[in-house]
Short mmCIF file of C-alpha atoms in Angstrom, two decimals:
data_model
loop_
_atom_site.label_atom_id
_atom_site.label_comp_id
_atom_site.label_asym_id
_atom_site.label_seq_id
_atom_site.Cartn_x
_atom_site.Cartn_y
_atom_site.Cartn_z
CA GLN A 1 26.16 -19.93 2.96
CA ARG A 2 24.96 -17.16 5.29
CA ARG A 3 22.48 -17.91 8.11
CA VAL A 4 20.08 -15.01 8.56
CA HIS A 5 16.76 -14.50 10.31
CA GLY A 6 13.85 -12.02 10.14
CA VAL A 7 14.85 -8.41 9.51
CA ASP A 8 18.46 -9.46 8.95
CA GLU A 9 17.25 -11.64 6.11
CA GLU A 10 15.46 -8.70 4.46
CA ILE A 11 18.57 -6.54 4.72
CA LEU A 12 21.11 -9.15 3.64
CA CYS A 13 18.98 -10.49 0.79
CA HIS A 14 18.46 -7.01 -0.65
CA ILE A 15 19.93 -6.63 -4.12
CA GLU A 16 22.29 -3.85 -2.98
CA SER A 17 23.74 -5.73 0.02
CA ASP A 18 27.20 -7.22 -0.16
CA ASP A 19 29.27 -9.59 1.95
CA ALA A 20 30.51 -6.69 4.12
CA ASP A 21 26.96 -6.33 5.49
CA TYR A 22 27.14 -9.79 7.07
CA ASP A 23 28.80 -10.28 10.46
CA ALA A 24 30.07 -13.85 10.59
CA GLY A 25 30.57 -13.67 14.36
CA ILE A 26 27.02 -12.54 15.13
CA LEU A 27 25.79 -16.10 15.63
CA VAL A 28 28.50 -16.71 18.23
CA HIS A 29 27.45 -13.54 20.07
CA GLU A 30 23.76 -14.44 19.87
CA ILE A 31 24.45 -17.89 21.33
CA ALA A 32 26.55 -16.37 24.14
CA PHE A 33 23.75 -13.89 24.86
CA ALA A 34 21.14 -16.66 24.94
CA ASP A 35 23.32 -18.68 27.34
CA ALA A 36 23.81 -15.66 29.62
CA LYS A 37 20.09 -14.92 29.52
CA ALA A 38 19.31 -18.52 30.53
CA ASP A 39 21.80 -18.24 33.42
CA VAL A 40 20.17 -15.02 34.64
CA ILE A 41 16.70 -16.59 34.44
CA GLU A 42 17.87 -19.60 36.45
CA LEU A 43 19.56 -17.40 39.07
CA ARG A 44 16.40 -15.31 39.32
CA ARG A 45 14.26 -18.42 39.82
CA SER A 46 16.52 -19.73 42.58
CA TYR A 47 16.54 -16.28 44.23
CA ASP A 48 12.74 -16.13 44.04
CA LYS A 49 12.49 -19.58 45.66
CA PHE A 50 14.81 -18.39 48.42
CA GLN A 51 12.57 -15.36 49.02
CA GLU A 52 9.48 -17.52 49.59
CA VAL A 53 9.50 -17.75 53.36
CA PRO A 54 6.40 -19.40 54.80
CA VAL A 55 4.81 -17.48 57.65
CA VAL A 56 3.65 -19.77 60.40
CA VAL A 57 1.59 -18.96 63.47
CA PRO A 58 0.71 -21.21 66.37
CA ARG A 59 -2.76 -22.72 66.33
CA PRO A 60 -4.92 -22.40 69.40
CA GLN A 61 -4.44 -25.37 71.66
CA ASP A 62 -6.83 -28.16 70.72
CA ALA A 63 -7.30 -30.56 73.61
CA GLY A 64 -3.73 -30.09 74.78
CA GLY A 65 -2.19 -30.63 71.35
CA GLY A 66 -0.11 -27.92 69.72
CA GLY A 67 0.44 -27.39 66.04
CA TRP A 68 1.26 -24.98 63.26
CA ARG A 69 -0.66 -23.81 60.29
CA HIS A 70 0.66 -21.98 57.26
CA LEU A 71 -0.84 -18.65 56.32
CA PRO A 72 -1.03 -17.49 52.72
CA LYS A 73 2.17 -15.93 51.44
CA LEU A 74 2.50 -12.30 52.47
CA ASP A 75 3.21 -9.63 49.88
CA ILE A 76 6.20 -8.09 51.63
CA LYS A 77 7.35 -4.80 50.14
CA LYS A 78 10.93 -3.61 50.50
CA PRO A 79 11.48 -0.24 52.14
CA PRO A 80 12.15 2.66 49.75
CA ILE A 81 15.53 2.72 48.02
CA LEU A 82 18.13 4.89 49.74
CA LYS A 83 19.10 7.51 47.16
CA GLU A 84 22.54 9.04 46.70
CA ASP A 85 21.43 12.29 48.36
CA THR A 86 19.99 10.58 51.49
CA ASP A 87 20.82 12.63 54.57
CA HIS A 88 20.76 11.65 58.26
CA ARG A 89 17.18 12.81 58.78
CA ALA A 90 15.91 10.80 55.79
CA PHE A 91 17.88 7.77 57.00
CA LEU A 92 16.26 8.03 60.45
CA ARG A 93 12.82 8.12 58.80
CA TRP A 94 13.80 5.08 56.69
CA LYS A 95 15.10 2.91 59.57
CA PRO A 96 11.68 1.95 61.05
CA LEU A 97 10.57 0.80 57.59
CA TRP A 98 13.73 -1.30 57.35
CA SER A 99 13.18 -2.70 60.83
CA ASN A 100 9.61 -3.73 59.97
CA TYR A 101 10.78 -5.30 56.69
CA GLY A 102 13.49 -7.19 58.59
CA LYS A 103 10.90 -8.66 60.96
CA LEU A 104 8.64 -9.71 58.11
CA VAL A 105 11.43 -11.50 56.22
CA ASP A 106 12.84 -12.97 59.46
CA ILE A 107 16.20 -11.38 58.76
CA ASP A 108 17.70 -12.33 62.14
CA ASN A 109 17.52 -16.03 61.21
CA ARG A 110 19.23 -15.60 57.86
CA PRO A 111 22.97 -15.90 57.14
CA ARG A 112 25.02 -12.70 57.54
CA GLU A 113 25.66 -12.52 53.77
CA VAL A 114 21.92 -12.57 53.06
CA GLN A 115 21.23 -9.95 55.75
CA VAL A 116 23.78 -7.56 54.28
CA GLY A 117 22.63 -8.39 50.74
CA LEU A 118 19.05 -7.46 51.63
CA PHE A 119 20.35 -4.11 52.91
CA TRP A 120 22.32 -3.53 49.69
CA GLU A 121 19.11 -4.22 47.73
CA CYS A 122 17.63 -1.14 49.40
CA CYS A 123 20.49 1.13 48.25
CA CYS A 124 20.87 2.78 44.85
CA SER A 125 24.25 2.50 43.14
CA GLY A 126 25.20 6.06 44.14
CA PHE A 127 24.47 5.38 47.82
CA LEU A 128 26.48 2.14 47.61
CA ARG A 129 29.36 4.08 46.08
CA THR A 130 29.21 6.55 49.01
CA ILE A 131 29.27 3.72 51.56
CA ASN A 132 32.15 2.09 49.72
CA ASN A 133 34.25 5.24 49.25
CA SER A 134 33.40 7.33 52.33
CA VAL A 135 32.67 4.70 54.96
CA GLY A 136 35.02 2.04 53.59
CA ILE A 137 32.51 -0.80 53.51
CA LYS A 138 32.76 -3.02 50.44
CA VAL A 139 29.73 -4.82 49.00
CA ASP A 140 31.32 -8.18 49.91
CA THR A 141 32.08 -7.10 53.48
CA ASN A 142 32.43 -9.55 56.34
CA ARG A 143 30.88 -7.08 58.79
CA PRO A 144 27.55 -7.94 60.42
CA LEU A 145 24.46 -6.05 59.28
CA ASP A 146 24.01 -4.03 62.48
CA GLU A 147 27.58 -2.71 62.14
CA VAL A 148 27.03 -1.78 58.47
CA ILE A 149 23.88 0.16 59.39
CA ARG A 150 25.54 1.80 62.42
CA LEU A 151 28.58 2.94 60.41
CA THR A 152 26.33 4.20 57.61
CA GLU A 153 24.26 6.20 60.10
CA GLU A 154 27.40 7.63 61.75
CA HIS A 155 28.67 8.75 58.35
CA LEU A 156 25.39 10.43 57.47
CA ARG A 157 25.29 12.14 60.89
CA SER A 158 28.78 13.56 60.27
CA LEU A 159 27.74 15.30 57.04
#
């Protein structure tokens, strides 16, 4: 017995359909897709939780006692994506935006992998390919972020 749903049911139950219209492996593929989708959703949720960094500021001293209070979550925007055709001048205009973003997300207190990953998030695939092929920096590099940015800038300056 065939298991069909929705539009598939209309097609496969049509009087002119035959057994060749039915893909027996489709259910296996649909289950695999649903599992992969669930994994992506879970990874996205854990990434979103990781991105929620509380911003704290010192309270004015009250009778000699210090303390902290939490401000509402800031809506921190990433700097613009570095496109494949980014030149040295555009990169120099982009760097202050990156620096400000880094301060807002407290990048200096994050692990090196996260620092570099945040930088990669600001690069389009073509720009990443250029860094990989021309500069020799792989996405899973062990280099610190400041070195990745310095080498990228040196490469763009040389063009």
